[in-house]
Structure formats: C-alpha cells, structure tokens
PDB file of C-alpha atoms and ligand atoms in Angstrom:
ATOM      1  CA  MET A   1      -0.038  -0.221   0.015  1.00 55.00           C
ATOM      2  CA  THR A   2       1.744   3.513  -0.811  1.00 68.00           C
ATOM      3  CA  GLN A   3       1.784   5.963   2.098  1.00 81.00           C
ATOM      4  CA  ARG A   4      -1.107   7.781   2.606  1.00 97.00           C
ATOM      5  CA  LYS A   5       0.688  11.313   2.471  1.00 97.00           C
ATOM      6  CA  ALA A   6      -0.012  14.597   1.056  1.00 98.00           C
ATOM      7  CA  GLN A   7       1.485  18.028   0.892  1.00 97.00           C
ATOM      8  CA  ILE A   8      -0.291  21.187  -0.269  1.00 98.00           C
ATOM      9  CA  LYS A   9       0.640  24.406  -0.422  1.00 98.00           C
ATOM     10  CA  ARG A  10      -2.078  27.216  -1.667  1.00 98.00           C
ATOM     11  CA  ASN A  11      -0.964  30.842  -1.657  1.00 98.00           C
ATOM     12  CA  THR A  12      -3.853  33.696  -2.827  1.00 98.00           C
ATOM     13  CA  THR A  13      -3.610  37.438  -2.215  1.00 97.00           C
ATOM     14  CA  GLU A  14      -5.132  36.464   0.880  1.00 98.00           C
ATOM     15  CA  THR A  15      -3.837  33.884   2.829  1.00 98.00           C
ATOM     16  CA  LYS A  16      -0.900  31.571   2.128  1.00 98.00           C
ATOM     17  CA  ILE A  17      -1.369  27.580   3.757  1.00 98.00           C
ATOM     18  CA  ALA A  18       0.776  24.953   3.836  1.00 98.00           C
ATOM     19  CA  ILE A  19      -0.332  21.470   5.092  1.00 98.00           C
ATOM     20  CA  VAL A  20       1.564  17.768   5.229  1.00 98.00           C
ATOM     21  CA  LEU A  21      -0.765  15.200   6.201  1.00 98.00           C
ATOM     22  CA  ASN A  22      -0.258  11.063   7.134  1.00 98.00           C
ATOM     23  CA  ILE A  23      -3.233   9.665   7.666  1.00 98.00           C
ATOM     24  CA  ASP A  24      -1.542   6.629   9.083  1.00 97.00           C
ATOM     25  CA  GLY A  25       0.140   8.814  11.797  1.00 97.00           C
ATOM     26  CA  SER A  26       0.542   8.960  15.398  1.00 97.00           C
ATOM     27  CA  GLY A  27      -1.404  12.065  16.581  1.00 98.00           C
ATOM     28  CA  GLU A  28       2.240  13.715  16.238  1.00 98.00           C
ATOM     29  CA  ARG A  29       1.549  17.655  14.874  1.00 98.00           C
ATOM     30  CA  GLU A  30       2.522  20.898  14.734  1.00 98.00           C
ATOM     31  CA  ILE A  31      -0.419  23.305  14.205  1.00 98.00           C
ATOM     32  CA  ASN A  32       0.285  26.854  13.313  1.00 98.00           C
ATOM     33  CA  SER A  33      -2.372  29.491  12.339  1.00 98.00           C
ATOM     34  CA  PRO A  34      -2.722  33.035  14.106  1.00 98.00           C
ATOM     35  CA  PHE A  35      -5.762  32.339  15.736  1.00 98.00           C
ATOM     36  CA  GLY A  36      -5.037  29.971  18.881  1.00 98.00           C
ATOM     37  CA  PHE A  37      -8.458  28.671  19.848  1.00 98.00           C
ATOM     38  CA  LEU A  38      -8.329  26.784  16.079  1.00 98.00           C
ATOM     39  CA  ASN A  39      -4.636  25.682  17.146  1.00 98.00           C
ATOM     40  CA  HIS A  40      -6.645  24.098  20.015  1.00 98.00           C
ATOM     41  CA  MET A  41      -8.989  22.648  17.612  1.00 98.00           C
ATOM     42  CA  LEU A  42      -7.039  21.289  15.100  1.00 98.00           C
ATOM     43  CA  ASP A  43      -4.402  19.473  17.818  1.00 98.00           C
ATOM     44  CA  LEU A  44      -7.528  17.558  19.202  1.00 98.00           C
ATOM     45  CA  PHE A  45      -8.599  16.902  15.898  1.00 98.00           C
ATOM     46  CA  THR A  46      -5.402  15.292  14.891  1.00 98.00           C
ATOM     47  CA  LYS A  47      -4.668  13.580  18.392  1.00 98.00           C
ATOM     48  CA  HIS A  48      -8.401  11.934  18.108  1.00 98.00           C
ATOM     49  CA  GLY A  49      -7.682  11.187  14.287  1.00 98.00           C
ATOM     50  CA  LEU A  50      -4.285   9.588  15.061  1.00 98.00           C
ATOM     51  CA  PHE A  51      -2.840  11.535  12.208  1.00 98.00           C
ATOM     52  CA  ASP A  52       0.373  13.402  11.697  1.00 98.00           C
ATOM     53  CA  LEU A  53      -0.529  16.848  10.694  1.00 98.00           C
ATOM     54  CA  THR A  54       1.523  20.052  10.021  1.00 98.00           C
ATOM     55  CA  VAL A  55      -0.682  23.136   8.954  1.00 98.00           C
ATOM     56  CA  LYS A  56       1.357  26.569   8.342  1.00 98.00           C
ATOM     57  CA  ALA A  57      -1.633  29.228   7.750  1.00 98.00           C
ATOM     58  CA  THR A  58      -0.884  33.425   7.623  1.00 98.00           C
ATOM     59  CA  GLY A  59      -2.972  36.135   5.740  1.00 98.00           C
ATOM     60  CA  ASP A  60      -5.310  38.619   5.925  1.00 97.00           C
ATOM     61  CA  THR A  61      -5.816  38.893   9.745  1.00 96.00           C
ATOM     62  CA  TYR A  62      -6.732  42.615   9.630  1.00 96.00           C
ATOM     63  CA  ILE A  63     -10.005  41.630   7.893  1.00 95.00           C
ATOM     64  CA  ASP A  64     -11.261  38.994  10.120  1.00 95.00           C
ATOM     65  CA  GLU A  65     -10.428  35.312  10.577  1.00 97.00           C
ATOM     66  CA  HIS A  66     -12.712  34.125   7.669  1.00 98.00           C
ATOM     67  CA  HIS A  67     -10.348  33.510   5.048  1.00 98.00           C
ATOM     68  CA  ILE A  68      -7.717  31.878   6.983  1.00 98.00           C
ATOM     69  CA  VAL A  69     -10.218  29.358   8.466  1.00 98.00           C
ATOM     70  CA  GLU A  70     -11.958  28.382   5.294  1.00 98.00           C
ATOM     71  CA  ASP A  71      -8.674  28.216   3.229  1.00 98.00           C
ATOM     72  CA  ILE A  72      -7.578  26.052   5.753  1.00 98.00           C
ATOM     73  CA  GLY A  73     -10.794  23.751   5.596  1.00 98.00           C
ATOM     74  CA  ILE A  74     -10.260  23.568   1.799  1.00 98.00           C
ATOM     75  CA  VAL A  75      -6.326  22.605   1.879  1.00 98.00           C
ATOM     76  CA  LEU A  76      -7.261  19.966   4.652  1.00 98.00           C
ATOM     77  CA  GLY A  77     -10.211  18.567   2.594  1.00 98.00           C
ATOM     78  CA  GLU A  78      -7.661  18.295  -0.370  1.00 98.00           C
ATOM     79  CA  SER A  79      -5.404  16.946   1.667  1.00 98.00           C
ATOM     80  CA  PHE A  80      -7.186  14.006   2.408  1.00 98.00           C
ATOM     81  CA  ALA A  81      -8.634  13.407  -0.679  1.00 98.00           C
ATOM     82  CA  LYS A  82      -4.928  13.258  -2.412  1.00 97.00           C
ATOM     83  CA  ALA A  83      -3.467  11.084   0.209  1.00 98.00           C
ATOM     84  CA  LEU A  84      -6.698   8.481  -0.298  1.00 97.00           C
ATOM     85  CA  GLY A  85      -5.931   8.355  -3.765  1.00 96.00           C
ATOM     86  CA  ASP A  86      -8.370   5.939  -5.148  1.00 95.00           C
ATOM     87  CA  LYS A  87      -9.319   5.066  -1.798  1.00 96.00           C
ATOM     88  CA  LYS A  88      -8.827   1.407  -2.078  1.00 95.00           C
ATOM     89  CA  GLY A  89      -9.366  -0.875   0.858  1.00 96.00           C
ATOM     90  CA  ILE A  90     -10.739   2.074   3.251  1.00 97.00           C
ATOM     91  CA  SER A  91     -13.459   1.275   5.421  1.00 98.00           C
ATOM     92  CA  ARG A  92     -15.239   4.349   3.471  1.00 98.00           C
ATOM     93  CA  TYR A  93     -18.078   5.188   6.199  1.00 98.00           C
ATOM     94  CA  GLY A  94     -17.248   6.522   9.651  1.00 98.00           C
ATOM     95  CA  PHE A  95     -19.262   7.768  12.403  1.00 98.00           C
ATOM     96  CA  PHE A  96     -18.965   8.581  16.611  1.00 98.00           C
ATOM     97  CA  ILE A  97     -20.825   9.489  18.956  1.00 98.00           C
ATOM     98  CA  LEU A  98     -19.182  11.980  21.428  1.00 98.00           C
ATOM     99  CA  PRO A  99     -19.741  12.938  25.196  1.00 97.00           C
ATOM    100  CA  MET A 100     -18.128  15.669  25.863  1.00 96.00           C
ATOM    101  CA  ASP A 101     -19.201  16.717  29.694  1.00 95.00           C
ATOM    102  CA  GLU A 102     -22.893  17.831  28.944  1.00 95.00           C
ATOM    103  CA  VAL A 103     -22.636  17.777  25.407  1.00 96.00           C
ATOM    104  CA  VAL A 104     -22.597  14.880  22.508  1.00 97.00           C
ATOM    105  CA  ALA A 105     -21.730  15.339  19.250  1.00 98.00           C
ATOM    106  CA  THR A 106     -22.624  12.753  16.417  1.00 98.00           C
ATOM    107  CA  VAL A 107     -20.738  12.822  13.322  1.00 98.00           C
ATOM    108  CA  ALA A 108     -21.415  10.400  10.433  1.00 98.00           C
ATOM    109  CA  VAL A 109     -19.109  10.531   7.096  1.00 98.00           C
ATOM    110  CA  ASP A 110     -19.113   8.831   3.718  1.00 98.00           C
ATOM    111  CA  PHE A 111     -15.888   9.346   1.566  1.00 98.00           C
ATOM    112  CA  SER A 112     -18.283   8.601  -1.664  1.00 98.00           C
ATOM    113  CA  GLY A 113     -16.365  10.998  -3.578  1.00 97.00           C
ATOM    114  CA  ARG A 114     -19.486  13.460  -3.545  1.00 98.00           C
ATOM    115  CA  TYR A 115     -20.030  16.854  -1.754  1.00 98.00           C
ATOM    116  CA  ALA A 116     -23.079  16.810   1.139  1.00 98.00           C
ATOM    117  CA  PHE A 117     -23.170  18.526   4.195  1.00 98.00           C
ATOM    118  CA  ASN A 118     -25.564  18.863   6.970  1.00 98.00           C
ATOM    119  CA  PHE A 119     -24.519  20.897  10.364  1.00 98.00           C
ATOM    120  CA  ARG A 120     -27.002  21.146  13.220  1.00 97.00           C
ATOM    121  CA  CYS A 121     -25.560  22.975  16.331  1.00 96.00           C
ATOM    122  CA  ILE A 122     -26.350  26.321  17.894  1.00 95.00           C
ATOM    123  CA  PHE A 123     -23.777  28.399  19.432  1.00 96.00           C
ATOM    124  CA  SER A 124     -24.579  30.492  22.295  1.00 95.00           C
ATOM    125  CA  ARG A 125     -21.722  32.706  21.739  1.00 96.00           C
ATOM    126  CA  GLU A 126     -20.320  34.654  18.793  1.00 97.00           C
ATOM    127  CA  LYS A 127     -16.804  34.296  19.694  1.00 97.00           C
ATOM    128  CA  VAL A 128     -14.661  31.478  21.963  1.00 98.00           C
ATOM    129  CA  GLY A 129     -11.201  32.906  22.160  1.00 97.00           C
ATOM    130  CA  ASP A 130      -9.932  34.529  18.821  1.00 97.00           C
ATOM    131  CA  LEU A 131     -12.328  32.354  16.609  1.00 98.00           C
ATOM    132  CA  SER A 132     -16.063  33.450  15.375  1.00 98.00           C
ATOM    133  CA  THR A 133     -18.137  30.049  15.998  1.00 98.00           C
ATOM    134  CA  GLU A 134     -20.072  30.688  12.999  1.00 98.00           C
ATOM    135  CA  LEU A 135     -16.618  29.679  11.159  1.00 98.00           C
ATOM    136  CA  VAL A 136     -16.964  26.100  12.540  1.00 98.00           C
ATOM    137  CA  TYR A 137     -19.679  25.658   9.644  1.00 98.00           C
ATOM    138  CA  ASP A 138     -17.563  27.519   6.971  1.00 98.00           C
ATOM    139  CA  PHE A 139     -14.468  25.469   7.713  1.00 98.00           C
ATOM    140  CA  TRP A 140     -16.412  21.838   7.677  1.00 98.00           C
ATOM    141  CA  ASP A 141     -18.221  23.113   4.557  1.00 98.00           C
ATOM    142  CA  ALA A 142     -14.731  24.031   2.767  1.00 98.00           C
ATOM    143  CA  PHE A 143     -13.558  20.549   4.160  1.00 98.00           C
ATOM    144  CA  ALA A 144     -16.337  18.249   2.696  1.00 98.00           C
ATOM    145  CA  GLN A 145     -16.193  19.946  -0.690  1.00 98.00           C
ATOM    146  CA  ASN A 146     -12.901  19.477  -1.085  1.00 98.00           C
ATOM    147  CA  ALA A 147     -12.472  16.230   0.864  1.00 98.00           C
ATOM    148  CA  LYS A 148     -15.361  15.073  -1.695  1.00 98.00           C
ATOM    149  CA  ILE A 149     -17.391  13.615   1.374  1.00 98.00           C
ATOM    150  CA  ASN A 150     -21.011  13.644   2.803  1.00 98.00           C
ATOM    151  CA  LEU A 151     -20.254  14.929   6.307  1.00 98.00           C
ATOM    152  CA  PHE A 152     -22.857  15.011   9.091  1.00 98.00           C
ATOM    153  CA  ILE A 153     -22.697  16.789  12.234  1.00 98.00           C
ATOM    154  CA  LYS A 154     -25.069  16.911  15.017  1.00 98.00           C
ATOM    155  CA  VAL A 155     -24.379  18.698  18.433  1.00 97.00           C
ATOM    156  CA  GLU A 156     -27.008  18.065  21.351  1.00 88.00           C
ATOM    157  CA  ASN A 157     -26.906  20.212  24.508  1.00 79.00           C
ATOM    158  CA  GLY A 158     -24.530  22.466  25.200  1.00 82.00           C
ATOM    159  CA  ARG A 159     -24.186  24.921  27.867  1.00 90.00           C
ATOM    160  CA  ASN A 160     -20.667  26.049  26.872  1.00 96.00           C
ATOM    161  CA  THR A 161     -19.726  27.068  23.709  1.00 97.00           C
ATOM    162  CA  HIS A 162     -16.000  25.736  24.374  1.00 97.00           C
ATOM    163  CA  HIS A 163     -17.331  21.868  24.979  1.00 97.00           C
ATOM    164  CA  GLN A 164     -19.542  22.305  21.920  1.00 98.00           C
ATOM    165  CA  MET A 165     -16.662  23.063  19.611  1.00 98.00           C
ATOM    166  CA  GLU A 166     -14.146  20.403  21.239  1.00 98.00           C
ATOM    167  CA  ALA A 167     -16.980  17.350  20.914  1.00 98.00           C
ATOM    168  CA  ILE A 168     -16.954  18.332  17.169  1.00 98.00           C
ATOM    169  CA  PHE A 169     -13.104  18.180  16.133  1.00 98.00           C
ATOM    170  CA  LYS A 170     -12.978  15.409  18.224  1.00 98.00           C
ATOM    171  CA  ALA A 171     -15.299  13.502  17.077  1.00 98.00           C
ATOM    172  CA  THR A 172     -15.049  14.601  13.582  1.00 98.00           C
ATOM    173  CA  GLY A 173     -11.380  12.974  14.013  1.00 98.00           C
ATOM    174  CA  ARG A 174     -12.501   9.561  15.270  1.00 98.00           C
ATOM    175  CA  ALA A 175     -15.365   9.604  12.284  1.00 98.00           C
ATOM    176  CA  ILE A 176     -12.890   9.872   9.674  1.00 98.00           C
ATOM    177  CA  ARG A 177     -10.473   7.705  10.974  1.00 98.00           C
ATOM    178  CA  MET A 178     -12.780   5.379  11.109  1.00 98.00           C
ATOM    179  CA  ALA A 179     -13.700   5.663   7.621  1.00 98.00           C
ATOM    180  CA  CYS A 180     -10.136   5.946   6.373  1.00 98.00           C
ATOM    181  CA  ASP A 181      -8.788   3.014   7.944  1.00 97.00           C
ATOM    182  CA  ILE A 182      -8.439   0.121   6.253  1.00 96.00           C
ATOM    183  CA  ASP A 183     -10.771  -2.661   5.618  1.00 96.00           C
ATOM    184  CA  LYS A 184      -8.898  -6.340   6.641  1.00 93.00           C
ATOM    185  CA  ARG A 185     -11.489  -8.186   4.789  1.00 93.00           C
ATOM    186  CA  GLU A 186     -11.851  -5.681   1.393  1.00 91.00           C
ATOM    187  CA  LYS A 187      -8.114  -4.241   1.279  1.00 89.00           C
ATOM    188  CA  ASN A 188      -7.983  -4.467  -2.020  1.00 90.00           C
ATOM    189  CA  GLN A 189     -10.846  -3.388  -3.157  1.00 94.00           C
ATOM    190  CA  ILE A 190     -12.669  -0.488  -3.926  1.00 95.00           C
ATOM    191  CA  PRO A 191     -15.686  -0.069  -1.650  1.00 96.00           C
ATOM    192  CA  SER A 192     -17.969   0.425  -3.964  1.00 96.00           C
ATOM    193  CA  THR A 193     -20.519  -1.340  -6.239  1.00 95.00           C
ATOM    194  CA  LYS A 194     -19.284   1.337  -9.200  1.00 94.00           C
ATOM    195  CA  GLY A 195     -15.677   0.048  -8.548  1.00 92.00           C
ATOM    196  CA  LYS A 196     -14.746   3.545  -8.333  1.00 92.00           C
ATOM    197  CA  LEU A 197     -15.213   6.609  -5.706  1.00 93.00           C
TER     198      LEU A 197
HETATM  199 MN1   MN B   1     -10.274  22.897  25.701  1.00 90.31          MN
END
C-alpha cells in the first residue's frame, strides 16, 4: 500500500496555507495559524484522528478570521482526498458519538467522492477565544467540498460553547479515522459496487 500522505501549498492574495498530512500517523502535530482557538481545535482533531499533521497558515488577519479559517478547511480537505488516492481498501464510512461533559456530538461521514454537508449546532456565543463560532460551519463545509465527502455533524445540548466545539473536532477526527482505516476483509478493493469513488 502506498503511503497515505499529502503535502499541499496554496497561496492567494488573501492567505498562504501549507499542509503536510499523514493519515496513518500517531497524532504528531504542529499547528500554526494566527488563531489560538483554531490551533487548539486542530490539535484535538489530529490527536483523536491519530493523523500526523503540520499546518502553517498566514494571511489577512487585519480583515478577520474568515479567509484563513475557510482556506485551511479547503487545503485540509484537498490533503485527505490526495492522500487517499483511489481509496482502495478503506472502510469508507465512519461515525462517532462523542460525549464531552454535558455535550453530545454525533458525526457521520462517507468518503463517497460526492459533496454533501449537514450541520446542526446552535452556538450561544459569537466567539470563543479568537475564533468566531459561525466559522465552524464554513471550516467543515469547505473541508467536505474539497475532500469530496458526505459529512453530517449534529450537537445536542451544550451549555458551554467551548465544550460544543471540542466535541465537534474530536468526534470528526474519530469518525474520519474510522472511514480512512483499512478494511481487512476488503483491503484490495474499492468499497463501491461502481468500482470507483
Ligand atoms: Mn479545550
């Protein structure tokens, strides 16, 4: 099996994003964006996904966080699509129900090659640390478009917005890890009757 790694650089007039991803990692990470809370979230995603990930992101912070956050989602999605290649032998589907104190996050994912995104979570706060909570939607939407996956995220309860966001990034890390894991009984086949994903 070829190594499931990707290295992507994307430079625009708004942002400069460089990502190195190893799907079969051990949770090694170096997350470097201008937003401490986003770094914390990507830290959790990587650790619970057992990926190895390096993110270097800079850009137009004088405007706001939007471009950088969305563009990291784009490049991270592209990195998973590139690292998985033809997706031979993967489990394809992943799901996780993750409790985080008073919060429960449910995530389901299908590496189908098609984009679909469903996000059900209401944040009571506009910002946590230096990250606008509305951008959690834009981050995962951009990720799903560029990874070409169906992604479903639902958060129930939630007195504490920090807990809600932690639950989302941890549960998504675990669900994507499950979907990318090799299915021992189907390791030389594309998990689709179409023979292509
Ligand atoms: Mn935390």
